[in-house]
Amino acid sequence: AQTVTQSQPEMSVQEAETVTLSCTYDTSESNYYLFWYKQPPSRQMILVIRQEAYKQQNATENRFSVNFQKAAKSFSLKISDSQLGDTAMYFCAFMMAGANSKLTFGKGITLSVRP
Amino acid sequence: EAQVTQNPRYLITVTGKKLTVTCSQNMNHEYMSWYRQDPGLGLRQIYYSMNVEVTDKGDVPEGYKVSRKEKRNFPLILESPSPNQTSLYFCASSLYRDGGEKLFFGSGTQLSVL
């Protein structure tokens, strides 16, 4: 079974600074996908970024980028130029290719952006 | 607008009173799924459906039922709710190919069972 670990329950960052959220996972599969989801106070689940395990290049989406280390099974999210609207809970998630499309989520990390 | 619609958004009920949370998507997605979110546990899959009349258990199916009679609808049924089913519930859908497709989530249903 796959597991996803987010060991930091909370983080805080000053507006305009950069913050990195950590995530590790455990799997014996070689073909899979990794995601970061954002959940603001509205509770909506918003996809932030997606990484395909067979791609070595790290995914980026505007101010969001990942550091994907396949051998270390690490998938951290970097948020640059943090904005107040980035305040939310962030979930790291794993999806195995070809089976069920089930997302296995970490416990989440609460990020607060200070003005 | 492409969306997944869940109803109701909030529900307070009592132990043992059957309830249904509805989920509907307008994107012609084959795949639909239900998750529950609990503090400190993240989201966990309850049931999923690969297409009409095809459903299967996820990681935490006990106490829940689902049905998929139409492609667009995937209701979650609690026949006899108990307090440990108090949780935030999400419905999600996607086009299913070989995995990795983006999941579209509904807005969530906060359920309290007294």
mmCIF file with all atom_site columns, C-alpha atoms in Angstrom:
data_model
loop_
_atom_site.group_PDB
_atom_site.id
_atom_site.type_symbol
_atom_site.label_atom_id
_atom_site.label_alt_id
_atom_site.label_comp_id
_atom_site.label_asym_id
_atom_site.label_entity_id
_atom_site.label_seq_id
_atom_site.pdbx_PDB_ins_code
_atom_site.Cartn_x
_atom_site.Cartn_y
_atom_site.Cartn_z
_atom_site.occupancy
_atom_site.B_iso_or_equiv
_atom_site.pdbx_formal_charge
_atom_site.auth_seq_id
_atom_site.auth_comp_id
_atom_site.auth_asym_id
_atom_site.auth_atom_id
_atom_site.pdbx_PDB_model_num
ATOM 1   C CA . ALA A 1 1   ? 0.000   0.000  0.000   1.00 0.00 ? 1   ALA A CA 1
ATOM 2   C CA . GLN A 1 2   ? 1.098   3.511  -0.737  1.00 0.00 ? 2   GLN A CA 1
ATOM 3   C CA . THR A 1 3   ? 1.590   6.059  2.023   1.00 0.00 ? 3   THR A CA 1
ATOM 4   C CA . VAL A 1 4   ? 2.099   9.803  1.924   1.00 0.00 ? 4   VAL A CA 1
ATOM 5   C CA . THR A 1 5   ? 3.744   11.649 4.797   1.00 0.00 ? 5   THR A CA 1
ATOM 6   C CA . GLN A 1 6   ? 3.551   15.333 5.548   1.00 0.00 ? 6   GLN A CA 1
ATOM 7   C CA . SER A 1 7   ? 5.454   15.718 8.788   1.00 0.00 ? 7   SER A CA 1
ATOM 8   C CA . GLN A 1 8   ? 4.972   19.456 9.353   1.00 0.00 ? 8   GLN A CA 1
ATOM 9   C CA . PRO A 1 9   ? 1.454   20.224 10.621  1.00 0.00 ? 9   PRO A CA 1
ATOM 10  C CA . GLU A 1 10  ? 1.815   23.991 10.350  1.00 0.00 ? 10  GLU A CA 1
ATOM 11  C CA . MET A 1 11  ? 4.022   26.601 8.730   1.00 0.00 ? 11  MET A CA 1
ATOM 12  C CA . SER A 1 12  ? 4.069   30.360 8.585   1.00 0.00 ? 12  SER A CA 1
ATOM 13  C CA . VAL A 1 13  ? 5.674   32.692 6.055   1.00 0.00 ? 13  VAL A CA 1
ATOM 14  C CA . GLN A 1 14  ? 5.932   36.413 5.553   1.00 0.00 ? 14  GLN A CA 1
ATOM 15  C CA . GLU A 1 15  ? 4.149   37.861 2.552   1.00 0.00 ? 15  GLU A CA 1
ATOM 16  C CA . ALA A 1 16  ? 6.416   38.037 -0.543  1.00 0.00 ? 16  ALA A CA 1
ATOM 17  C CA . GLU A 1 17  ? 8.840   35.459 0.824   1.00 0.00 ? 17  GLU A CA 1
ATOM 18  C CA . THR A 1 18  ? 9.388   31.877 -0.312  1.00 0.00 ? 18  THR A CA 1
ATOM 19  C CA . VAL A 1 19  ? 8.255   28.786 1.552   1.00 0.00 ? 19  VAL A CA 1
ATOM 20  C CA . THR A 1 20  ? 8.776   25.072 0.956   1.00 0.00 ? 20  THR A CA 1
ATOM 21  C CA . LEU A 1 21  ? 6.306   22.409 2.042   1.00 0.00 ? 21  LEU A CA 1
ATOM 22  C CA . SER A 1 22  ? 7.679   18.898 2.474   1.00 0.00 ? 22  SER A CA 1
ATOM 23  C CA . CYS A 1 23  ? 6.193   15.601 1.403   1.00 0.00 ? 23  CYS A CA 1
ATOM 24  C CA . THR A 1 24  ? 7.549   12.080 1.243   1.00 0.00 ? 24  THR A CA 1
ATOM 25  C CA . TYR A 1 25  ? 5.836   8.978  -0.046  1.00 0.00 ? 25  TYR A CA 1
ATOM 26  C CA . ASP A 1 26  ? 6.360   5.272  -0.097  1.00 0.00 ? 26  ASP A CA 1
ATOM 27  C CA . THR A 1 27  ? 5.568   2.992  -3.019  1.00 0.00 ? 27  THR A CA 1
ATOM 28  C CA . SER A 1 28  ? 7.007   0.032  -4.848  1.00 0.00 ? 28  SER A CA 1
ATOM 29  C CA . GLU A 1 29  ? 5.472   1.194  -8.132  1.00 0.00 ? 29  GLU A CA 1
ATOM 30  C CA . SER A 1 30  ? 7.473   2.888  -10.850 1.00 0.00 ? 30  SER A CA 1
ATOM 31  C CA . ASN A 1 31  ? 4.654   4.581  -12.742 1.00 0.00 ? 31  ASN A CA 1
ATOM 32  C CA . TYR A 1 32  ? 2.613   7.046  -10.732 1.00 0.00 ? 32  TYR A CA 1
ATOM 33  C CA . TYR A 1 33  ? 1.559   10.661 -10.353 1.00 0.00 ? 33  TYR A CA 1
ATOM 34  C CA . LEU A 1 34  ? 1.986   13.168 -7.546  1.00 0.00 ? 34  LEU A CA 1
ATOM 35  C CA . PHE A 1 35  ? -0.163  16.165 -6.755  1.00 0.00 ? 35  PHE A CA 1
ATOM 36  C CA . TRP A 1 36  ? -0.415  19.124 -4.462  1.00 0.00 ? 36  TRP A CA 1
ATOM 37  C CA . TYR A 1 37  ? -3.901  20.318 -3.579  1.00 0.00 ? 37  TYR A CA 1
ATOM 38  C CA . LYS A 1 38  ? -4.822  23.553 -1.844  1.00 0.00 ? 38  LYS A CA 1
ATOM 39  C CA . GLN A 1 39  ? -7.816  23.808 0.472   1.00 0.00 ? 39  GLN A CA 1
ATOM 40  C CA . PRO A 1 40  ? -8.648  27.407 1.461   1.00 0.00 ? 40  PRO A CA 1
ATOM 41  C CA . PRO A 1 41  ? -11.182 28.214 4.204   1.00 0.00 ? 41  PRO A CA 1
ATOM 42  C CA . SER A 1 42  ? -13.937 27.790 1.598   1.00 0.00 ? 42  SER A CA 1
ATOM 43  C CA . ARG A 1 43  ? -13.070 24.031 1.762   1.00 0.00 ? 43  ARG A CA 1
ATOM 44  C CA . GLN A 1 44  ? -12.829 23.766 -2.017  1.00 0.00 ? 44  GLN A CA 1
ATOM 45  C CA . MET A 1 45  ? -10.130 21.333 -3.184  1.00 0.00 ? 45  MET A CA 1
ATOM 46  C CA . ILE A 1 46  ? -7.986  23.127 -5.759  1.00 0.00 ? 46  ILE A CA 1
ATOM 47  C CA . LEU A 1 47  ? -5.311  21.385 -7.794  1.00 0.00 ? 47  LEU A CA 1
ATOM 48  C CA . VAL A 1 48  ? -2.069  23.339 -7.505  1.00 0.00 ? 48  VAL A CA 1
ATOM 49  C CA . ILE A 1 49  ? 0.385   21.198 -9.434  1.00 0.00 ? 49  ILE A CA 1
ATOM 50  C CA . ARG A 1 50  ? 0.808   17.718 -10.903 1.00 0.00 ? 50  ARG A CA 1
ATOM 51  C CA . GLN A 1 51  ? 3.948   15.677 -11.530 1.00 0.00 ? 51  GLN A CA 1
ATOM 52  C CA . GLU A 1 52  ? 4.321   12.546 -13.634 1.00 0.00 ? 52  GLU A CA 1
ATOM 53  C CA . ALA A 1 53  ? 6.852   10.168 -12.107 1.00 0.00 ? 53  ALA A CA 1
ATOM 54  C CA . TYR A 1 54  ? 8.390   9.221  -15.456 1.00 0.00 ? 54  TYR A CA 1
ATOM 55  C CA . LYS A 1 55  ? 9.261   12.862 -16.158 1.00 0.00 ? 55  LYS A CA 1
ATOM 56  C CA . GLN A 1 56  ? 12.530  14.032 -14.657 1.00 0.00 ? 56  GLN A CA 1
ATOM 57  C CA . GLN A 1 57  ? 11.707  17.685 -15.166 1.00 0.00 ? 57  GLN A CA 1
ATOM 58  C CA . ASN A 1 58  ? 10.115  19.344 -12.157 1.00 0.00 ? 58  ASN A CA 1
ATOM 59  C CA . ALA A 1 59  ? 6.628   20.730 -12.743 1.00 0.00 ? 59  ALA A CA 1
ATOM 60  C CA . THR A 1 60  ? 6.004   24.471 -12.380 1.00 0.00 ? 60  THR A CA 1
ATOM 61  C CA . GLU A 1 61  ? 2.828   26.552 -12.362 1.00 0.00 ? 61  GLU A CA 1
ATOM 62  C CA . ASN A 1 62  ? 3.492   30.276 -12.064 1.00 0.00 ? 62  ASN A CA 1
ATOM 63  C CA . ARG A 1 63  ? 4.691   30.865 -8.463  1.00 0.00 ? 63  ARG A CA 1
ATOM 64  C CA . PHE A 1 64  ? 4.421   27.176 -7.582  1.00 0.00 ? 64  PHE A CA 1
ATOM 65  C CA . SER A 1 65  ? 7.111   24.638 -8.335  1.00 0.00 ? 65  SER A CA 1
ATOM 66  C CA . VAL A 1 66  ? 8.073   21.220 -7.064  1.00 0.00 ? 66  VAL A CA 1
ATOM 67  C CA . ASN A 1 67  ? 11.313  19.484 -6.223  1.00 0.00 ? 67  ASN A CA 1
ATOM 68  C CA . PHE A 1 68  ? 10.703  15.881 -7.251  1.00 0.00 ? 68  PHE A CA 1
ATOM 69  C CA . GLN A 1 69  ? 13.355  13.431 -6.074  1.00 0.00 ? 69  GLN A CA 1
ATOM 70  C CA . LYS A 1 70  ? 12.206  10.017 -7.282  1.00 0.00 ? 70  LYS A CA 1
ATOM 71  C CA . ALA A 1 71  ? 14.982  7.981  -5.688  1.00 0.00 ? 71  ALA A CA 1
ATOM 72  C CA . ALA A 1 72  ? 14.428  9.672  -2.333  1.00 0.00 ? 72  ALA A CA 1
ATOM 73  C CA . LYS A 1 73  ? 10.627  9.523  -2.778  1.00 0.00 ? 73  LYS A CA 1
ATOM 74  C CA . SER A 1 74  ? 10.370  13.177 -1.958  1.00 0.00 ? 74  SER A CA 1
ATOM 75  C CA . PHE A 1 75  ? 7.987   15.735 -3.491  1.00 0.00 ? 75  PHE A CA 1
ATOM 76  C CA . SER A 1 76  ? 8.221   19.202 -1.959  1.00 0.00 ? 76  SER A CA 1
ATOM 77  C CA . LEU A 1 77  ? 6.251   22.266 -3.024  1.00 0.00 ? 77  LEU A CA 1
ATOM 78  C CA . LYS A 1 78  ? 7.899   25.665 -3.259  1.00 0.00 ? 78  LYS A CA 1
ATOM 79  C CA . ILE A 1 79  ? 5.740   28.772 -3.194  1.00 0.00 ? 79  ILE A CA 1
ATOM 80  C CA . SER A 1 80  ? 7.534   31.910 -4.324  1.00 0.00 ? 80  SER A CA 1
ATOM 81  C CA . ASP A 1 81  ? 6.429   35.477 -3.614  1.00 0.00 ? 81  ASP A CA 1
ATOM 82  C CA . SER A 1 82  ? 3.867   34.262 -1.076  1.00 0.00 ? 82  SER A CA 1
ATOM 83  C CA . GLN A 1 83  ? 0.546   36.054 -1.120  1.00 0.00 ? 83  GLN A CA 1
ATOM 84  C CA . LEU A 1 84  ? -2.167  36.368 1.518   1.00 0.00 ? 84  LEU A CA 1
ATOM 85  C CA . GLY A 1 85  ? -4.432  34.274 -0.708  1.00 0.00 ? 85  GLY A CA 1
ATOM 86  C CA . ASP A 1 86  ? -2.007  31.366 -0.357  1.00 0.00 ? 86  ASP A CA 1
ATOM 87  C CA . THR A 1 87  ? -3.170  30.905 3.240   1.00 0.00 ? 87  THR A CA 1
ATOM 88  C CA . ALA A 1 88  ? -4.737  27.439 3.186   1.00 0.00 ? 88  ALA A CA 1
ATOM 89  C CA . MET A 1 89  ? -4.257  23.808 4.020   1.00 0.00 ? 89  MET A CA 1
ATOM 90  C CA . TYR A 1 90  ? -2.076  21.999 1.483   1.00 0.00 ? 90  TYR A CA 1
ATOM 91  C CA . PHE A 1 91  ? -2.302  18.299 0.773   1.00 0.00 ? 91  PHE A CA 1
ATOM 92  C CA . CYS A 1 92  ? 0.251   16.152 -0.972  1.00 0.00 ? 92  CYS A CA 1
ATOM 93  C CA . ALA A 1 93  ? -1.294  13.213 -2.825  1.00 0.00 ? 93  ALA A CA 1
ATOM 94  C CA . PHE A 1 94  ? -0.224  10.109 -4.739  1.00 0.00 ? 94  PHE A CA 1
ATOM 95  C CA . MET A 1 95  ? -2.005  8.302  -7.577  1.00 0.00 ? 95  MET A CA 1
ATOM 96  C CA . MET A 1 96  ? -0.884  5.001  -9.034  1.00 0.00 ? 96  MET A CA 1
ATOM 97  C CA . ALA A 1 97  ? -1.133  4.747  -12.803 1.00 0.00 ? 97  ALA A CA 1
ATOM 98  C CA . GLY A 1 98  ? -3.752  2.437  -14.307 1.00 0.00 ? 98  GLY A CA 1
ATOM 99  C CA . ALA A 1 99  ? -5.740  1.645  -11.172 1.00 0.00 ? 99  ALA A CA 1
ATOM 100 C CA . ASN A 1 100 ? -8.875  3.250  -9.803  1.00 0.00 ? 100 ASN A CA 1
ATOM 101 C CA . SER A 1 101 ? -7.617  6.843  -10.045 1.00 0.00 ? 101 SER A CA 1
ATOM 102 C CA . LYS A 1 102 ? -7.542  6.780  -6.245  1.00 0.00 ? 102 LYS A CA 1
ATOM 103 C CA . LEU A 1 103 ? -5.705  9.614  -4.576  1.00 0.00 ? 103 LEU A CA 1
ATOM 104 C CA . THR A 1 104 ? -3.824  8.730  -1.402  1.00 0.00 ? 104 THR A CA 1
ATOM 105 C CA . PHE A 1 105 ? -3.485  11.906 0.629   1.00 0.00 ? 105 PHE A CA 1
ATOM 106 C CA . GLY A 1 106 ? -1.112  13.067 3.312   1.00 0.00 ? 106 GLY A CA 1
ATOM 107 C CA . LYS A 1 107 ? -2.476  14.587 6.507   1.00 0.00 ? 107 LYS A CA 1
ATOM 108 C CA . GLY A 1 108 ? -2.045  18.104 5.195   1.00 0.00 ? 108 GLY A CA 1
ATOM 109 C CA . ILE A 1 109 ? -0.154  21.164 6.331   1.00 0.00 ? 109 ILE A CA 1
ATOM 110 C CA . THR A 1 110 ? -1.705  24.475 7.353   1.00 0.00 ? 110 THR A CA 1
ATOM 111 C CA . LEU A 1 111 ? 0.129   27.393 5.779   1.00 0.00 ? 111 LEU A CA 1
ATOM 112 C CA . SER A 1 112 ? -0.371  30.915 7.111   1.00 0.00 ? 112 SER A CA 1
ATOM 113 C CA . VAL A 1 113 ? 0.905   33.901 5.157   1.00 0.00 ? 113 VAL A CA 1
ATOM 114 C CA . ARG A 1 114 ? 1.559   36.908 7.418   1.00 0.00 ? 114 ARG A CA 1
ATOM 115 C CA . PRO A 1 115 ? 1.048   40.454 6.100   1.00 0.00 ? 115 PRO A CA 1
ATOM 116 C CA . GLU B 2 1   ? -19.684 25.712 -16.436 1.00 0.00 ? 1   GLU B CA 1
ATOM 117 C CA . ALA B 2 2   ? -18.002 22.369 -15.797 1.00 0.00 ? 2   ALA B CA 1
ATOM 118 C CA . GLN B 2 3   ? -18.635 21.353 -12.232 1.00 0.00 ? 3   GLN B CA 1
ATOM 119 C CA . VAL B 2 4   ? -19.361 18.711 -9.633  1.00 0.00 ? 4   VAL B CA 1
ATOM 120 C CA . THR B 2 5   ? -22.388 19.595 -7.526  1.00 0.00 ? 5   THR B CA 1
ATOM 121 C CA . GLN B 2 6   ? -22.947 18.173 -4.067  1.00 0.00 ? 6   GLN B CA 1
ATOM 122 C CA . ASN B 2 7   ? -25.973 18.665 -1.899  1.00 0.00 ? 7   ASN B CA 1
ATOM 123 C CA . PRO B 2 8   ? -26.490 19.551 0.834   1.00 0.00 ? 8   PRO B CA 1
ATOM 124 C CA . ARG B 2 9   ? -23.457 21.587 1.911   1.00 0.00 ? 9   ARG B CA 1
ATOM 125 C CA . TYR B 2 10  ? -24.290 21.158 5.580   1.00 0.00 ? 10  TYR B CA 1
ATOM 126 C CA . LEU B 2 11  ? -26.312 18.441 7.259   1.00 0.00 ? 11  LEU B CA 1
ATOM 127 C CA . ILE B 2 12  ? -27.055 17.728 10.899  1.00 0.00 ? 12  ILE B CA 1
ATOM 128 C CA . THR B 2 13  ? -28.820 14.484 11.660  1.00 0.00 ? 13  THR B CA 1
ATOM 129 C CA . VAL B 2 14  ? -29.337 11.958 14.440  1.00 0.00 ? 14  VAL B CA 1
ATOM 130 C CA . THR B 2 15  ? -28.005 8.459  14.859  1.00 0.00 ? 15  THR B CA 1
ATOM 131 C CA . GLY B 2 16  ? -29.842 5.892  12.765  1.00 0.00 ? 16  GLY B CA 1
ATOM 132 C CA . LYS B 2 17  ? -31.758 8.241  10.468  1.00 0.00 ? 17  LYS B CA 1
ATOM 133 C CA . LYS B 2 18  ? -31.054 7.290  6.858   1.00 0.00 ? 18  LYS B CA 1
ATOM 134 C CA . LEU B 2 19  ? -29.658 10.034 4.669   1.00 0.00 ? 19  LEU B CA 1
ATOM 135 C CA . THR B 2 20  ? -28.417 10.562 1.120   1.00 0.00 ? 20  THR B CA 1
ATOM 136 C CA . VAL B 2 21  ? -25.817 13.032 -0.095  1.00 0.00 ? 21  VAL B CA 1
ATOM 137 C CA . THR B 2 22  ? -26.228 13.721 -3.787  1.00 0.00 ? 22  THR B CA 1
ATOM 138 C CA . CYS B 2 23  ? -23.463 14.252 -6.313  1.00 0.00 ? 23  CYS B CA 1
ATOM 139 C CA . SER B 2 24  ? -23.860 15.234 -9.940  1.00 0.00 ? 24  SER B CA 1
ATOM 140 C CA . GLN B 2 25  ? -21.326 16.145 -12.643 1.00 0.00 ? 25  GLN B CA 1
ATOM 141 C CA . ASN B 2 26  ? -21.942 17.764 -16.028 1.00 0.00 ? 26  ASN B CA 1
ATOM 142 C CA . MET B 2 27  ? -18.680 16.784 -17.733 1.00 0.00 ? 27  MET B CA 1
ATOM 143 C CA . ASN B 2 28  ? -19.671 13.320 -18.983 1.00 0.00 ? 28  ASN B CA 1
ATOM 144 C CA . HIS B 2 29  ? -16.989 11.778 -16.780 1.00 0.00 ? 29  HIS B CA 1
ATOM 145 C CA . GLU B 2 30  ? -16.841 7.999  -16.494 1.00 0.00 ? 30  GLU B CA 1
ATOM 146 C CA . TYR B 2 31  ? -15.091 7.990  -13.143 1.00 0.00 ? 31  TYR B CA 1
ATOM 147 C CA . MET B 2 32  ? -16.624 9.206  -9.870  1.00 0.00 ? 32  MET B CA 1
ATOM 148 C CA . SER B 2 33  ? -15.563 8.785  -6.278  1.00 0.00 ? 33  SER B CA 1
ATOM 149 C CA . TRP B 2 34  ? -16.374 9.713  -2.688  1.00 0.00 ? 34  TRP B CA 1
ATOM 150 C CA . TYR B 2 35  ? -13.867 10.807 -0.037  1.00 0.00 ? 35  TYR B CA 1
ATOM 151 C CA . ARG B 2 36  ? -14.155 11.731 3.587   1.00 0.00 ? 36  ARG B CA 1
ATOM 152 C CA . GLN B 2 37  ? -11.875 14.261 5.276   1.00 0.00 ? 37  GLN B CA 1
ATOM 153 C CA . ASP B 2 38  ? -11.066 14.058 8.967   1.00 0.00 ? 38  ASP B CA 1
ATOM 154 C CA . PRO B 2 39  ? -8.610  16.219 10.953  1.00 0.00 ? 39  PRO B CA 1
ATOM 155 C CA . GLY B 2 40  ? -5.163  14.680 11.068  1.00 0.00 ? 40  GLY B CA 1
ATOM 156 C CA . LEU B 2 41  ? -6.092  11.988 8.555   1.00 0.00 ? 41  LEU B CA 1
ATOM 157 C CA . GLY B 2 42  ? -6.315  13.823 5.256   1.00 0.00 ? 42  GLY B CA 1
ATOM 158 C CA . LEU B 2 43  ? -8.843  12.538 2.726   1.00 0.00 ? 43  LEU B CA 1
ATOM 159 C CA . ARG B 2 44  ? -9.661  8.856  2.383   1.00 0.00 ? 44  ARG B CA 1
ATOM 160 C CA . GLN B 2 45  ? -11.568 7.151  -0.392  1.00 0.00 ? 45  GLN B CA 1
ATOM 161 C CA . ILE B 2 46  ? -14.922 5.600  0.512   1.00 0.00 ? 46  ILE B CA 1
ATOM 162 C CA . TYR B 2 47  ? -16.243 4.222  -2.803  1.00 0.00 ? 47  TYR B CA 1
ATOM 163 C CA . TYR B 2 48  ? -15.588 4.716  -6.464  1.00 0.00 ? 48  TYR B CA 1
ATOM 164 C CA . SER B 2 49  ? -17.266 3.996  -9.784  1.00 0.00 ? 49  SER B CA 1
ATOM 165 C CA . MET B 2 50  ? -15.585 3.415  -13.118 1.00 0.00 ? 50  MET B CA 1
ATOM 166 C CA . ASN B 2 51  ? -18.840 3.733  -15.073 1.00 0.00 ? 51  ASN B CA 1
ATOM 167 C CA . VAL B 2 52  ? -22.593 3.163  -14.895 1.00 0.00 ? 52  VAL B CA 1
ATOM 168 C CA . GLU B 2 53  ? -23.478 0.148  -12.751 1.00 0.00 ? 53  GLU B CA 1
ATOM 169 C CA . VAL B 2 54  ? -19.786 -0.389 -11.859 1.00 0.00 ? 54  VAL B CA 1
ATOM 170 C CA . THR B 2 55  ? -18.894 0.470  -8.261  1.00 0.00 ? 55  THR B CA 1
ATOM 171 C CA . ASP B 2 56  ? -16.275 -0.749 -5.826  1.00 0.00 ? 56  ASP B CA 1
ATOM 172 C CA . LYS B 2 57  ? -15.045 -0.187 -2.293  1.00 0.00 ? 57  LYS B CA 1
ATOM 173 C CA . GLY B 2 58  ? -12.320 2.251  -1.408  1.00 0.00 ? 58  GLY B CA 1
ATOM 174 C CA . ASP B 2 59  ? -10.351 2.310  1.829   1.00 0.00 ? 59  ASP B CA 1
ATOM 175 C CA . VAL B 2 60  ? -13.154 3.127  4.296   1.00 0.00 ? 60  VAL B CA 1
ATOM 176 C CA . PRO B 2 61  ? -16.451 1.732  2.898   1.00 0.00 ? 61  PRO B CA 1
ATOM 177 C CA . GLU B 2 62  ? -18.027 0.482  6.156   1.00 0.00 ? 62  GLU B CA 1
ATOM 178 C CA . GLY B 2 63  ? -21.386 2.095  6.851   1.00 0.00 ? 63  GLY B CA 1
ATOM 179 C CA . TYR B 2 64  ? -21.800 3.543  3.352   1.00 0.00 ? 64  TYR B CA 1
ATOM 180 C CA . LYS B 2 65  ? -23.551 2.565  0.149   1.00 0.00 ? 65  LYS B CA 1
ATOM 181 C CA . VAL B 2 66  ? -23.436 4.051  -3.336  1.00 0.00 ? 66  VAL B CA 1
ATOM 182 C CA . SER B 2 67  ? -25.209 3.567  -6.627  1.00 0.00 ? 67  SER B CA 1
ATOM 183 C CA . ARG B 2 68  ? -24.453 4.580  -10.215 1.00 0.00 ? 68  ARG B CA 1
ATOM 184 C CA . LYS B 2 69  ? -27.627 4.248  -12.252 1.00 0.00 ? 69  LYS B CA 1
ATOM 185 C CA . GLU B 2 70  ? -26.810 7.224  -14.473 1.00 0.00 ? 70  GLU B CA 1
ATOM 186 C CA . LYS B 2 71  ? -23.462 8.484  -15.641 1.00 0.00 ? 71  LYS B CA 1
ATOM 187 C CA . ARG B 2 72  ? -23.866 11.940 -14.136 1.00 0.00 ? 72  ARG B CA 1
ATOM 188 C CA . ASN B 2 73  ? -25.068 10.954 -10.623 1.00 0.00 ? 73  ASN B CA 1
ATOM 189 C CA . PHE B 2 74  ? -23.297 9.153  -7.799  1.00 0.00 ? 74  PHE B CA 1
ATOM 190 C CA . PRO B 2 75  ? -25.196 9.438  -4.500  1.00 0.00 ? 75  PRO B CA 1
ATOM 191 C CA . LEU B 2 76  ? -23.702 8.458  -1.149  1.00 0.00 ? 76  LEU B CA 1
ATOM 192 C CA . ILE B 2 77  ? -26.119 6.684  1.171   1.00 0.00 ? 77  ILE B CA 1
ATOM 193 C CA . LEU B 2 78  ? -25.786 6.291  4.925   1.00 0.00 ? 78  LEU B CA 1
ATOM 194 C CA . GLU B 2 79  ? -28.401 3.705  5.912   1.00 0.00 ? 79  GLU B CA 1
ATOM 195 C CA . SER B 2 80  ? -27.889 4.094  9.666   1.00 0.00 ? 80  SER B CA 1
ATOM 196 C CA . PRO B 2 81  ? -25.544 6.985  10.405  1.00 0.00 ? 81  PRO B CA 1
ATOM 197 C CA . SER B 2 82  ? -23.408 6.907  13.527  1.00 0.00 ? 82  SER B CA 1
ATOM 198 C CA . PRO B 2 83  ? -21.414 9.681  15.239  1.00 0.00 ? 83  PRO B CA 1
ATOM 199 C CA . ASN B 2 84  ? -18.116 8.329  13.830  1.00 0.00 ? 84  ASN B CA 1
ATOM 200 C CA . GLN B 2 85  ? -19.405 9.254  10.376  1.00 0.00 ? 85  GLN B CA 1
ATOM 201 C CA . THR B 2 86  ? -19.335 12.920 11.314  1.00 0.00 ? 86  THR B CA 1
ATOM 202 C CA . SER B 2 87  ? -16.960 14.253 8.683   1.00 0.00 ? 87  SER B CA 1
ATOM 203 C CA . LEU B 2 88  ? -16.465 16.455 5.632   1.00 0.00 ? 88  LEU B CA 1
ATOM 204 C CA . TYR B 2 89  ? -17.394 14.560 2.473   1.00 0.00 ? 89  TYR B CA 1
ATOM 205 C CA . PHE B 2 90  ? -16.218 15.205 -1.064  1.00 0.00 ? 90  PHE B CA 1
ATOM 206 C CA . CYS B 2 91  ? -17.415 13.840 -4.351  1.00 0.00 ? 91  CYS B CA 1
ATOM 207 C CA . ALA B 2 92  ? -14.970 13.853 -7.254  1.00 0.00 ? 92  ALA B CA 1
ATOM 208 C CA . SER B 2 93  ? -15.027 12.937 -10.935 1.00 0.00 ? 93  SER B CA 1
ATOM 209 C CA . SER B 2 94  ? -12.654 12.583 -13.860 1.00 0.00 ? 94  SER B CA 1
ATOM 210 C CA . LEU B 2 95  ? -12.262 11.181 -17.325 1.00 0.00 ? 95  LEU B CA 1
ATOM 211 C CA . TYR B 2 96  ? -10.602 7.825  -16.798 1.00 0.00 ? 96  TYR B CA 1
ATOM 212 C CA . ARG B 2 97  ? -7.817  6.760  -19.088 1.00 0.00 ? 97  ARG B CA 1
ATOM 213 C CA . ASP B 2 98  ? -4.737  5.239  -17.489 1.00 0.00 ? 98  ASP B CA 1
ATOM 214 C CA . GLY B 2 99  ? -4.613  7.214  -14.300 1.00 0.00 ? 99  GLY B CA 1
ATOM 215 C CA . GLY B 2 100 ? -3.183  10.612 -13.517 1.00 0.00 ? 100 GLY B CA 1
ATOM 216 C CA . GLU B 2 101 ? -6.147  12.542 -14.811 1.00 0.00 ? 101 GLU B CA 1
ATOM 217 C CA . LYS B 2 102 ? -7.214  15.636 -12.906 1.00 0.00 ? 102 LYS B CA 1
ATOM 218 C CA . LEU B 2 103 ? -9.926  14.988 -10.368 1.00 0.00 ? 103 LEU B CA 1
ATOM 219 C CA . PHE B 2 104 ? -12.682 17.594 -10.179 1.00 0.00 ? 104 PHE B CA 1
ATOM 220 C CA . PHE B 2 105 ? -13.995 17.971 -6.636  1.00 0.00 ? 105 PHE B CA 1
ATOM 221 C CA . GLY B 2 106 ? -17.364 19.116 -5.398  1.00 0.00 ? 106 GLY B CA 1
ATOM 222 C CA . SER B 2 107 ? -17.645 21.827 -2.738  1.00 0.00 ? 107 SER B CA 1
ATOM 223 C CA . GLY B 2 108 ? -17.984 19.359 0.121   1.00 0.00 ? 108 GLY B CA 1
ATOM 224 C CA . THR B 2 109 ? -20.735 18.314 2.520   1.00 0.00 ? 109 THR B CA 1
ATOM 225 C CA . GLN B 2 110 ? -20.172 18.829 6.236   1.00 0.00 ? 110 GLN B CA 1
ATOM 226 C CA . LEU B 2 111 ? -22.096 16.097 8.038   1.00 0.00 ? 111 LEU B CA 1
ATOM 227 C CA . SER B 2 112 ? -22.717 16.019 11.783  1.00 0.00 ? 112 SER B CA 1
ATOM 228 C CA . VAL B 2 113 ? -24.317 12.919 13.304  1.00 0.00 ? 113 VAL B CA 1
ATOM 229 C CA . LEU B 2 114 ? -25.590 13.486 16.849  1.00 0.00 ? 114 LEU B CA 1
#
